[in-house]
Each structure stands twice: as structure tokens, then as C-alpha cells.
PDB file of C-alpha atoms in Angstrom:
ATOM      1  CA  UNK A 430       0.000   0.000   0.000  1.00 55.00           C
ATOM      2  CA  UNK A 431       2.717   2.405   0.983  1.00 51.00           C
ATOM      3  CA  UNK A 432       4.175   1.972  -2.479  1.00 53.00           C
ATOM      4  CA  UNK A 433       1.119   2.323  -4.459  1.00 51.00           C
ATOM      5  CA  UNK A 434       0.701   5.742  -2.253  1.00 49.00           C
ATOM      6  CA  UNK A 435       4.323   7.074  -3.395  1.00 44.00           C
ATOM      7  CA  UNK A 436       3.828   5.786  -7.035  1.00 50.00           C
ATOM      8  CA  UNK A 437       0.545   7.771  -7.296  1.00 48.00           C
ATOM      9  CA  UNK A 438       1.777  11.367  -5.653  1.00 42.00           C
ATOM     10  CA  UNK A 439       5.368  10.756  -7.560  1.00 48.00           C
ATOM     11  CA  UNK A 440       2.906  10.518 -10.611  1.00 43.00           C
ATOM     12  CA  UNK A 441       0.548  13.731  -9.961  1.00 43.00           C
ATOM     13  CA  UNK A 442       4.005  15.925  -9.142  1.00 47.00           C
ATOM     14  CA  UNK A 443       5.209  15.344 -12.814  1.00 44.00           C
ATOM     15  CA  UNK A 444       1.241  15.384 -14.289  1.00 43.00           C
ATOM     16  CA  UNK A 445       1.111  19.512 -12.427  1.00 44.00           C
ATOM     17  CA  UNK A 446       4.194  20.168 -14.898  1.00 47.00           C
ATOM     18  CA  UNK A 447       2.393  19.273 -18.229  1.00 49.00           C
ATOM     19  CA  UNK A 448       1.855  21.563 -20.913  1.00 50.00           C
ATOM     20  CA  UNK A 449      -0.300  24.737 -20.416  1.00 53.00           C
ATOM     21  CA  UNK A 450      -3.836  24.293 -21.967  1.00 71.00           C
ATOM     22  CA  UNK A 451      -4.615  27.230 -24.601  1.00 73.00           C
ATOM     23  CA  UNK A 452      -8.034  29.019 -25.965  1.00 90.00           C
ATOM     24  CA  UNK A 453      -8.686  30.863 -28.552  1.00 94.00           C
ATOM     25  CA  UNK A 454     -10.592  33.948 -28.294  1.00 95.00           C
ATOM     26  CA  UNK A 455     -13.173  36.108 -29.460  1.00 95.00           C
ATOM     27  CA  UNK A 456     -13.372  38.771 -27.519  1.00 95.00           C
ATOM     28  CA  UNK A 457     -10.739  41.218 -25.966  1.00 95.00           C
ATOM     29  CA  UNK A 458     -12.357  41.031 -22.343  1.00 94.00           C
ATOM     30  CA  UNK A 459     -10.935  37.064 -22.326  1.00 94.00           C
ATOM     31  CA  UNK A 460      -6.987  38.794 -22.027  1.00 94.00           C
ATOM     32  CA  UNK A 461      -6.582  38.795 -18.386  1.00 88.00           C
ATOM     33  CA  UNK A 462      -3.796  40.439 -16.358  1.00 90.00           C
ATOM     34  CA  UNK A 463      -1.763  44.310 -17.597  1.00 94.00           C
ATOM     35  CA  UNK A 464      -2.713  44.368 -21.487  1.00 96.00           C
ATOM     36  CA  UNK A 465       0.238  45.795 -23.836  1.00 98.00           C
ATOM     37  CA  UNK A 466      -1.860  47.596 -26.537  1.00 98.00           C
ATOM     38  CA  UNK A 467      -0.150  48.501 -30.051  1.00 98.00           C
ATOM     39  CA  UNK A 468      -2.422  50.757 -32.233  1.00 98.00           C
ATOM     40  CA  UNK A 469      -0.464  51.218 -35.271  1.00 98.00           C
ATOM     41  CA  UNK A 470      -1.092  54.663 -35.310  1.00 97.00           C
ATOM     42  CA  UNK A 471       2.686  55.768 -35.666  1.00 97.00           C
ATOM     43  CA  UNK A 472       2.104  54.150 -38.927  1.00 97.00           C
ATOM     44  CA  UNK A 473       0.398  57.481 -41.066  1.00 96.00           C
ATOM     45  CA  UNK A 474       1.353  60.315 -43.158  1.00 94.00           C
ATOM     46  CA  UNK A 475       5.272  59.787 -44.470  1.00 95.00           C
ATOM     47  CA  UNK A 476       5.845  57.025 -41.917  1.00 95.00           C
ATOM     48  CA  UNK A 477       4.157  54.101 -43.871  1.00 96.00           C
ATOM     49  CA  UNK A 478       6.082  51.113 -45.255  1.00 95.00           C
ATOM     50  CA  UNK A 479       4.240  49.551 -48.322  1.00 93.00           C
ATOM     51  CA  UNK A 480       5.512  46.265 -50.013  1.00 90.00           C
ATOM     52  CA  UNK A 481       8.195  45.381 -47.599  1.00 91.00           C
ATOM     53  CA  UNK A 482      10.269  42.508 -45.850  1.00 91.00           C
ATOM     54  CA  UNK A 483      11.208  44.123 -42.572  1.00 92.00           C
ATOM     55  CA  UNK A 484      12.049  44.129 -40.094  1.00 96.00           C
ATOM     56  CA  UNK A 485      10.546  46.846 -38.303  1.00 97.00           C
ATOM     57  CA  UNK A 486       9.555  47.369 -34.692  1.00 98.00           C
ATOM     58  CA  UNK A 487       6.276  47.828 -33.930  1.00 98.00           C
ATOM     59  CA  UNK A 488       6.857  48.174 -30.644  1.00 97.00           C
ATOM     60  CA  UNK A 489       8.557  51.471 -30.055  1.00 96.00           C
ATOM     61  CA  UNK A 490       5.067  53.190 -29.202  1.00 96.00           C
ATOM     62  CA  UNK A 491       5.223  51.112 -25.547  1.00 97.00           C
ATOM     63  CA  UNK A 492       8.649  50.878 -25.073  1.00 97.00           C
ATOM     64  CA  UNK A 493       9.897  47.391 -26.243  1.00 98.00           C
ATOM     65  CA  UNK A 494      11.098  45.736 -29.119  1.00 98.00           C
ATOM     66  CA  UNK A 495       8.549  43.995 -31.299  1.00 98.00           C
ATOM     67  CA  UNK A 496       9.782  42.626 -34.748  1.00 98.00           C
ATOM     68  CA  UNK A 497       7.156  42.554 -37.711  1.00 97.00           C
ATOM     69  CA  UNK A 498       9.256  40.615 -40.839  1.00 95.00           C
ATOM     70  CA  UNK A 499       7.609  38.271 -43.812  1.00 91.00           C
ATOM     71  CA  UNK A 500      10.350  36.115 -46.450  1.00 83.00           C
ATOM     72  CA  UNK A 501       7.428  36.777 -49.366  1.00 73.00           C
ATOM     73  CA  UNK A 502       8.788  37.945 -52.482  1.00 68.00           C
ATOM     74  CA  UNK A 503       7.251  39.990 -53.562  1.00 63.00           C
ATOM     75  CA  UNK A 504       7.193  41.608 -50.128  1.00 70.00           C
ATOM     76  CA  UNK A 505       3.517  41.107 -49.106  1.00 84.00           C
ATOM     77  CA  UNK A 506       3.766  43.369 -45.607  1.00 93.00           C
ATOM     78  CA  UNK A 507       1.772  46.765 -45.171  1.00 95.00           C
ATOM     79  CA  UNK A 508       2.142  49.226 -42.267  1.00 97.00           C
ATOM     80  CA  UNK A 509      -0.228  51.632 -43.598  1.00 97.00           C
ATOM     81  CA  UNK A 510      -3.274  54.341 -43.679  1.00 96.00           C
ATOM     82  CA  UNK A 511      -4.124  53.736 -47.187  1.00 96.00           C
ATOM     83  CA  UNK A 512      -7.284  52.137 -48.268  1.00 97.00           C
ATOM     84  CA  UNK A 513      -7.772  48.694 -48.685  1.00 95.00           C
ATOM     85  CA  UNK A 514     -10.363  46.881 -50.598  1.00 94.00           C
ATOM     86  CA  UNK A 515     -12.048  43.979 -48.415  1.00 92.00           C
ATOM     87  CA  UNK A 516     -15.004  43.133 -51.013  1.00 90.00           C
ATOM     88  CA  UNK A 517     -18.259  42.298 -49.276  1.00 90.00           C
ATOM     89  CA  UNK A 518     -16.487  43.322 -45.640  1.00 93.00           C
ATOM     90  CA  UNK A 519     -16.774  46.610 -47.099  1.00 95.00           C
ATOM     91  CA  UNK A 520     -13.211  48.214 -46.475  1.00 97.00           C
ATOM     92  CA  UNK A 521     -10.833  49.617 -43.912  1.00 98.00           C
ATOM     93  CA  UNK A 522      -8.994  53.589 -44.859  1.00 97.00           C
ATOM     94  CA  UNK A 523      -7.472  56.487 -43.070  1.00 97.00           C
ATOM     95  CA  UNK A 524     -10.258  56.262 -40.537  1.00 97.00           C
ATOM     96  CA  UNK A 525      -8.433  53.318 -39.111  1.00 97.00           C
ATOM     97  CA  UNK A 526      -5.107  55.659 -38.457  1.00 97.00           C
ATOM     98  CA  UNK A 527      -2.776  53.252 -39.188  1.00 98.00           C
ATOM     99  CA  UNK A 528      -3.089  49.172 -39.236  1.00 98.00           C
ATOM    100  CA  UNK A 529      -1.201  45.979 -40.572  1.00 98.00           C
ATOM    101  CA  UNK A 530      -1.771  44.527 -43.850  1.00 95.00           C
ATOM    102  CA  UNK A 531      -0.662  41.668 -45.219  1.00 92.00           C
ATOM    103  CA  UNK A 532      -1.197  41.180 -49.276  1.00 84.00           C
ATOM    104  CA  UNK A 533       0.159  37.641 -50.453  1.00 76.00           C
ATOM    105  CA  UNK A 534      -0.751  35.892 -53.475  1.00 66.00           C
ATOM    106  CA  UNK A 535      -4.135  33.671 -53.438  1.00 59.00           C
ATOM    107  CA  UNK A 536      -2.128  30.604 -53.905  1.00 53.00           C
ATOM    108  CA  UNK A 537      -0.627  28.163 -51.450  1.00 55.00           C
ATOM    109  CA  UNK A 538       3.238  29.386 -52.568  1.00 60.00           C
ATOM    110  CA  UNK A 539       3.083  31.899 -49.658  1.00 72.00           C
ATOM    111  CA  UNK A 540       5.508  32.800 -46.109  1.00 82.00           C
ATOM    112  CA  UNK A 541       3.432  33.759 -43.183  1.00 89.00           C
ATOM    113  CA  UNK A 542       4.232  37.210 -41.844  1.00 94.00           C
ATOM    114  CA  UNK A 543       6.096  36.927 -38.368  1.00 96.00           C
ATOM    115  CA  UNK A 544       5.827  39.147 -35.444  1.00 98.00           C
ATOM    116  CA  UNK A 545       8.794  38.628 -32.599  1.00 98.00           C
ATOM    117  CA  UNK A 546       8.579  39.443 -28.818  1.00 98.00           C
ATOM    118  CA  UNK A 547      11.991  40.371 -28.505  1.00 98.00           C
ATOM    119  CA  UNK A 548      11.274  42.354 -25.026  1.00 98.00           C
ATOM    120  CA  UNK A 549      10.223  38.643 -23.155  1.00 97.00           C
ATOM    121  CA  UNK A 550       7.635  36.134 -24.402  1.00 98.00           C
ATOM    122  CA  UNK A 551       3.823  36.718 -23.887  1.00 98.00           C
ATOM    123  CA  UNK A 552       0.648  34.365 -22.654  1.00 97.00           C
ATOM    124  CA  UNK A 553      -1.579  35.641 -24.684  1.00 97.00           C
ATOM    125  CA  UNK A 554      -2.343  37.821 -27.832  1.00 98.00           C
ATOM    126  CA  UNK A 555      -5.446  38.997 -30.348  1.00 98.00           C
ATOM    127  CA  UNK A 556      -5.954  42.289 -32.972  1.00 98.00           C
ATOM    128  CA  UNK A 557      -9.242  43.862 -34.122  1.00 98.00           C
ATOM    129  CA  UNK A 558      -9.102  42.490 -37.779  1.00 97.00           C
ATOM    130  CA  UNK A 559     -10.826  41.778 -40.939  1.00 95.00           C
ATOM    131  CA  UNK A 560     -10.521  40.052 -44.448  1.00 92.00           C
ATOM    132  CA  UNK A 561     -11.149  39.791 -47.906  1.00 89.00           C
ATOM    133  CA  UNK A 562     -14.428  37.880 -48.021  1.00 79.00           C
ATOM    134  CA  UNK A 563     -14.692  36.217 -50.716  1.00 62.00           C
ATOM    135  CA  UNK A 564     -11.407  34.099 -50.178  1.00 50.00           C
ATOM    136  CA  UNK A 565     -12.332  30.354 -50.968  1.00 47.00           C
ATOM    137  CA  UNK A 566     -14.162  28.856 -47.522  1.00 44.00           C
ATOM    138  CA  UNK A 567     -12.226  25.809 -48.097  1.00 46.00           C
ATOM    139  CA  UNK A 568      -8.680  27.419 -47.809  1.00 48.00           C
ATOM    140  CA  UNK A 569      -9.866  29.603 -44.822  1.00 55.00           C
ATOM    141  CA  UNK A 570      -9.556  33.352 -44.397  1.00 72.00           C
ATOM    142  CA  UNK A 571      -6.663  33.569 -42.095  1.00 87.00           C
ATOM    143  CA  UNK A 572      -4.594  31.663 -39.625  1.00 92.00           C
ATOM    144  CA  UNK A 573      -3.148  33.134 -36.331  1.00 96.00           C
ATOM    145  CA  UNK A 574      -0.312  30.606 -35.504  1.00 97.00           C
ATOM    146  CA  UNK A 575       1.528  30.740 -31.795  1.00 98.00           C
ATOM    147  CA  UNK A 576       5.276  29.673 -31.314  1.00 98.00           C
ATOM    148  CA  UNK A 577       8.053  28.979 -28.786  1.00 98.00           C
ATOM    149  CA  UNK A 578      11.480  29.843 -28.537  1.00 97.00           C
ATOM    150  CA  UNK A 579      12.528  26.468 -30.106  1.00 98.00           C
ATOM    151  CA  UNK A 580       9.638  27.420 -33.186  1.00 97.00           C
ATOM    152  CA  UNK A 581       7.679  24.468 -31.748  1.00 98.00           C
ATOM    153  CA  UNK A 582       3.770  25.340 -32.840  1.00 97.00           C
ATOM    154  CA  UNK A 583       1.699  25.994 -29.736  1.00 97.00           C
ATOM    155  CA  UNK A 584      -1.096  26.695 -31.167  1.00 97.00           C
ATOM    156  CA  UNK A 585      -2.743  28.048 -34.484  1.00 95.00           C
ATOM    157  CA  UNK A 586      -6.581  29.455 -34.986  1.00 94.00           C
ATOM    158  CA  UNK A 587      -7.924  29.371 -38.202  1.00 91.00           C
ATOM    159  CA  UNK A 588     -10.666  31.557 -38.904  1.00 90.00           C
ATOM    160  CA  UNK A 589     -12.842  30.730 -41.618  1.00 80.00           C
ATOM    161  CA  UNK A 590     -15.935  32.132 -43.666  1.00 72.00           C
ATOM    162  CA  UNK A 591     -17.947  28.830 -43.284  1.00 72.00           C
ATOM    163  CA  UNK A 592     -18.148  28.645 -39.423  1.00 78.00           C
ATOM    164  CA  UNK A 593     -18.485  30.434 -36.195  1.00 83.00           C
ATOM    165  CA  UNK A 594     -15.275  32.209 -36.572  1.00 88.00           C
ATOM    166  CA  UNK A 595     -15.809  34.028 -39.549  1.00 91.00           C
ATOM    167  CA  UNK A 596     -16.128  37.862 -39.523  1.00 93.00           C
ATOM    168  CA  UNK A 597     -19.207  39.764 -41.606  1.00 92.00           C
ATOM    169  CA  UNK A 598     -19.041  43.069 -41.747  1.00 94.00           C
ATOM    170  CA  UNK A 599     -21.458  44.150 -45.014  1.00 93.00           C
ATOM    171  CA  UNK A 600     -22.580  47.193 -43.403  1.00 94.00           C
ATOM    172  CA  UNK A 601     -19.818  49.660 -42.453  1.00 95.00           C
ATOM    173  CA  UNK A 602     -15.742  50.662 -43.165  1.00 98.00           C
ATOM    174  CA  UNK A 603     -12.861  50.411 -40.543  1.00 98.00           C
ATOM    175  CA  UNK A 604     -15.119  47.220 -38.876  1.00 98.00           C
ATOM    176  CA  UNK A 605     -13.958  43.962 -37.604  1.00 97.00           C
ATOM    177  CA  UNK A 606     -13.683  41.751 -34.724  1.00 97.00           C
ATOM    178  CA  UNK A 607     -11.523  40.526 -32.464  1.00 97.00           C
ATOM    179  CA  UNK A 608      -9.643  37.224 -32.632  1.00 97.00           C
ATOM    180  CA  UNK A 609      -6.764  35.963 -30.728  1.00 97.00           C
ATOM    181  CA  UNK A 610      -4.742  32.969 -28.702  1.00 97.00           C
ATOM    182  CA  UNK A 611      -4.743  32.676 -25.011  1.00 97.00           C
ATOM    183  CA  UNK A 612      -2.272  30.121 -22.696  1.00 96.00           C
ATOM    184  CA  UNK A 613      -1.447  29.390 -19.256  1.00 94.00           C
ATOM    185  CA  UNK A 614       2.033  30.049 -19.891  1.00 94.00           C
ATOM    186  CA  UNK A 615       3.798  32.365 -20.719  1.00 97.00           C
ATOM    187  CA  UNK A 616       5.613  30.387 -23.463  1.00 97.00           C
ATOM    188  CA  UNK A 617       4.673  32.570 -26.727  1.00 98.00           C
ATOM    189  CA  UNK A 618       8.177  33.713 -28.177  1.00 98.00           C
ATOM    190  CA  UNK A 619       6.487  34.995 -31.908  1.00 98.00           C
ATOM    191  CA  UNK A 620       3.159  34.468 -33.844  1.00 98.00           C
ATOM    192  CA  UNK A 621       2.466  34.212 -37.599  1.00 96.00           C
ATOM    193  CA  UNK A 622      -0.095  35.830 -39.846  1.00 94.00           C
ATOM    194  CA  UNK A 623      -1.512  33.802 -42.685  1.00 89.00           C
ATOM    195  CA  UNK A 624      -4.039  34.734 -45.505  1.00 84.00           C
ATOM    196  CA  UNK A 625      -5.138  36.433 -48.477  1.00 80.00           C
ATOM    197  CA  UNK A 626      -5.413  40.914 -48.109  1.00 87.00           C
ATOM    198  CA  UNK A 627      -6.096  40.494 -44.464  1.00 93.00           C
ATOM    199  CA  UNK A 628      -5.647  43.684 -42.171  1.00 96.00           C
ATOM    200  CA  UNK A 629      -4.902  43.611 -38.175  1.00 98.00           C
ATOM    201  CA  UNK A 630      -5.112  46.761 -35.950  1.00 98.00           C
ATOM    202  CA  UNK A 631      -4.844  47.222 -32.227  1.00 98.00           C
ATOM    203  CA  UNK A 632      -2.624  43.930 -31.342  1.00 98.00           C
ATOM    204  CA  UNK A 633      -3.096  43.236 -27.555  1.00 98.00           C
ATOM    205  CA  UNK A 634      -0.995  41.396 -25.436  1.00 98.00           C
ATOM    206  CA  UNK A 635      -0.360  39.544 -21.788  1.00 97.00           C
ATOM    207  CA  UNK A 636       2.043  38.271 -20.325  1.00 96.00           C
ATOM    208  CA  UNK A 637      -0.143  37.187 -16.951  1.00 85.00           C
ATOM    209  CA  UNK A 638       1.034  33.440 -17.193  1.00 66.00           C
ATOM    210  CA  UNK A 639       3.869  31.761 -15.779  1.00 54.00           C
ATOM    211  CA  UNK A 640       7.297  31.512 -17.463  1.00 49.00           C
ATOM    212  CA  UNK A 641       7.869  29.049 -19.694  1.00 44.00           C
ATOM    213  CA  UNK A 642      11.277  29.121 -18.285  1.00 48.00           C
ATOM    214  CA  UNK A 643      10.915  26.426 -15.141  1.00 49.00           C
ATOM    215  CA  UNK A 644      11.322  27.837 -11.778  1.00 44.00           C
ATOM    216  CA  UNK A 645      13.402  25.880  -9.511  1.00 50.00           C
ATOM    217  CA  UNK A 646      10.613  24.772  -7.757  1.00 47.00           C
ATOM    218  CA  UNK A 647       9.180  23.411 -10.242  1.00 44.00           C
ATOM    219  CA  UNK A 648      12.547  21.462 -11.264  1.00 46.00           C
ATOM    220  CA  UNK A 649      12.758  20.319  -7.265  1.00 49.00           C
ATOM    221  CA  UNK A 650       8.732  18.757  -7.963  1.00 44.00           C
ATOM    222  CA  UNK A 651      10.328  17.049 -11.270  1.00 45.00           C
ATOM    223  CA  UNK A 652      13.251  15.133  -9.700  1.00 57.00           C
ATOM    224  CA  UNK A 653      10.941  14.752  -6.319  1.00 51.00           C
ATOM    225  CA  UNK A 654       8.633  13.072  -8.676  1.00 48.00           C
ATOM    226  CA  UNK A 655      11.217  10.747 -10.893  1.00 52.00           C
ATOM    227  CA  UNK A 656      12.980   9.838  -7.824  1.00 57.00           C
ATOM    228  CA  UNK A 657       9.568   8.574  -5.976  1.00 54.00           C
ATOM    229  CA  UNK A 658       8.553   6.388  -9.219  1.00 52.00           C
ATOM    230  CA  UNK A 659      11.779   5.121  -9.061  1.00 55.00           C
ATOM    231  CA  UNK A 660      11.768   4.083  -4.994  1.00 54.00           C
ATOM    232  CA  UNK A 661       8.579   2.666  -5.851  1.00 53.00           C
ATOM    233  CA  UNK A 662       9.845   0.398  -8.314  1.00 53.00           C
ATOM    234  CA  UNK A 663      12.327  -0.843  -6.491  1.00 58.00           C
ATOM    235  CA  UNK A 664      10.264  -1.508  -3.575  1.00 56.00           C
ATOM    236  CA  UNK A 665       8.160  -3.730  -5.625  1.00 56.00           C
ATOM    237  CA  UNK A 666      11.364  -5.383  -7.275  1.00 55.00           C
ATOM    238  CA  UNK A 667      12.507  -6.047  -3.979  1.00 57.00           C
ATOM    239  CA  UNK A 668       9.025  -7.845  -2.304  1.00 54.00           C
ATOM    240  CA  UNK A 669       8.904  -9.771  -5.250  1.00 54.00           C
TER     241      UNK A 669
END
């Protein structure tokens, strides 16, 4: 009995260190803890960047250093105030004062655009964004994809015109919704932007969960755990 007792708490110990479990999100009040907010708005008059690679920091506004890069050729990256055409979404123009855009070809022969958190990872992210509406449902409208440090996918939400997560805006300009990731961790290093002429403004951010880097108590609970499984087998070995 005692050994089936140490087996079982050895066994929980390592279980509390799993993964963190993620949502995705629809709406901004889900971000819990400070929220970083990035409007874009530095990002008008002679300070727009049209057709480019990057990088550039996005993140000068609050104080830290935010990458925003794509490997598309030809450069499919917008930091803009122009108008932009979003078909029966309407569009989104000046009266945004300044957004992301990402333009890449409507063909699978395309590099995501990549956003870094160079300033410390995050837990959690979304933007107020749109889409080109008629993309084809079965390719989906856009993707927001979550990473590590080691680019090991986390996550990735794919928002499509054919379900729930699909954003209809027939009515009005400079509309949208929000869409985002959130984790228990804070484990998000950099995130990706996929799809055909979509446009992303006000990117908010968290950084409420715990660091993916372990803690050294959490290291102590590890080897507290393997050594316990291991006592336990032995144990048994031993009546046997």
C-alpha cells in the first residue's frame, strides 16, 4: 500500500508540470492580467512602409522591441493608412489611423508574416481584424499561428468564412472583430499571420502566465517526482 501511495503522488508531481492548456478567443475582455496595446497609429502620413520585408519594430510606441518581418517575395507586408479593398467586408482607410496589412498571393506558394517578442515572451495575444471575403471557404480566411522559442507550434486558430469564426461586416468601413490565442504560460516567443489581403489593428498582449522558463521549484517537484517512481519500483522489485 505504501508503495502504491508514493507511485501515485510521484505521478501527480510530474502530471502539475504538463503543458499549459490554450483558448482561442473572441473577444478582448478574455486577455486577463496588464494588457500591452499597439495601435499602429505611428504608422500614417510619411511614416508608412508599403511592399516590404522588414524588419521593423512595432513596438517602439510602448517601449519594447517587437519585430514585424515576412520572407514573401514579392514583399507582401503593409504598415499603412491607405485604403484597402475587403469586397463584401466593405473596407478599412485612413479612418483606421494606421493598421497591418498583409497582401500575399491567393495561392498556397506563400511565407506567413512573423511578429517577434523580442522584449520577453507573452501568454496571450489577439488584434481587431478583418478580411477579404470572398477568399475560398475551403482554404480559410486567415490563420493566427503561436510559437516557442525552439519554433515548436503551440497553437494556431484558423478563422474561416464557413463557421463560427468568420467575420461579416457588409454594413460599415474600418469594422472587424476581435480574434486571438490565449495560454497558461507564458511560453509565446512569436506568432504568424496567414491569408489572403487580411488587415490587423490594435494587437493586444499579456504576459499574466507563468514563465515558460521552469522555476526551480518546479525542477525540485520534477526530480521529487522521478525519484519517488523510481523508490517505488524498487520496492516492488525487492518484495517480489
Amino acid at each position: 500500500m505504501k508503495n502504491k501511495i508514493l507511485g501515485t503522488l510521484s505521478l501527480l508531481s510530474i502530471l502539475a508540470l504538463q503543458p499549459a492548456n490554450a483558448a482561442f478567443i473572441t473577444d478582448v475582455s478574455s486577455l486577463t492580467g496588464a494588457v500591452n496595446l499597439i495601435d499602429f497609429s505611428e504608422f500614417t502620413g510619411s511614416n508608412q512602409h508599403h511592399s516590404v520585408n522588414g524588419p521593423i519594430n512595432i513596438g517602439t510606441s510602448i517601449g519594447e522591441d517587437i519585430k514585424v518581418s515576412t520572407t514573401q517575395d514579392p514583399e507582401d507586408l503593409w504598415l499603412t493608412n491607405t485604403t484597402w479593398d475587403l469586397s463584401n467586408n466593405q473596407e478599412w482607410n485612413s479612418g483606421r489611423n494606421g493598421f497591418l496589412g498583409i497582401s500575399q498571393p491567393d495561392n498556397v506558394n506563400v511565407f506567413p508574416v512573423r511578429i517577434d517578442f523580442n522584449s520577453g515572451n507573452i501568454s496571450s495575444f489577439g488584434f481587431f481584424m478583418n478580411y477579404f471575403s470572398r477568399r475560398d471557404a475551403d482554404n480559410g480566411a486567415v490563420s493566427l499561428s503561436a510559437y516557442d522559442s525552439g519554433s515548436t507550434l503551440l497553437e494556431e486558430f484558423v478563422i474561416n468564412r464557413s463557421d463560427s469564426t468568420s467575420i461579416n461586416t457588409p454594413s460599415s468601413n474600418n469594422d472587424g472583430a476581435f480574434r486571438g490565442i490565449k495560454r497558461d504560460n507564458a511560453d509565446i516567443a512569436y506568432i504568424e499571420l496567414l491569408g489572403f489581403h487580411s488587415v490587423f489593428d490594435d494587437l493586444q498582449f499579456t504576459r499574466s502566465g507563468t514563465s515558460s522558463v521552469p522555476e526551480p521549484g518546479s525542477i525540485l517537484l520534477l526530480m521529487l517526482g522521478l525519484a519517488g517512481i523510481g523508490a517505488s519500483t524498487r520496492n516492488n522489485k525487492q518484495m517480489h
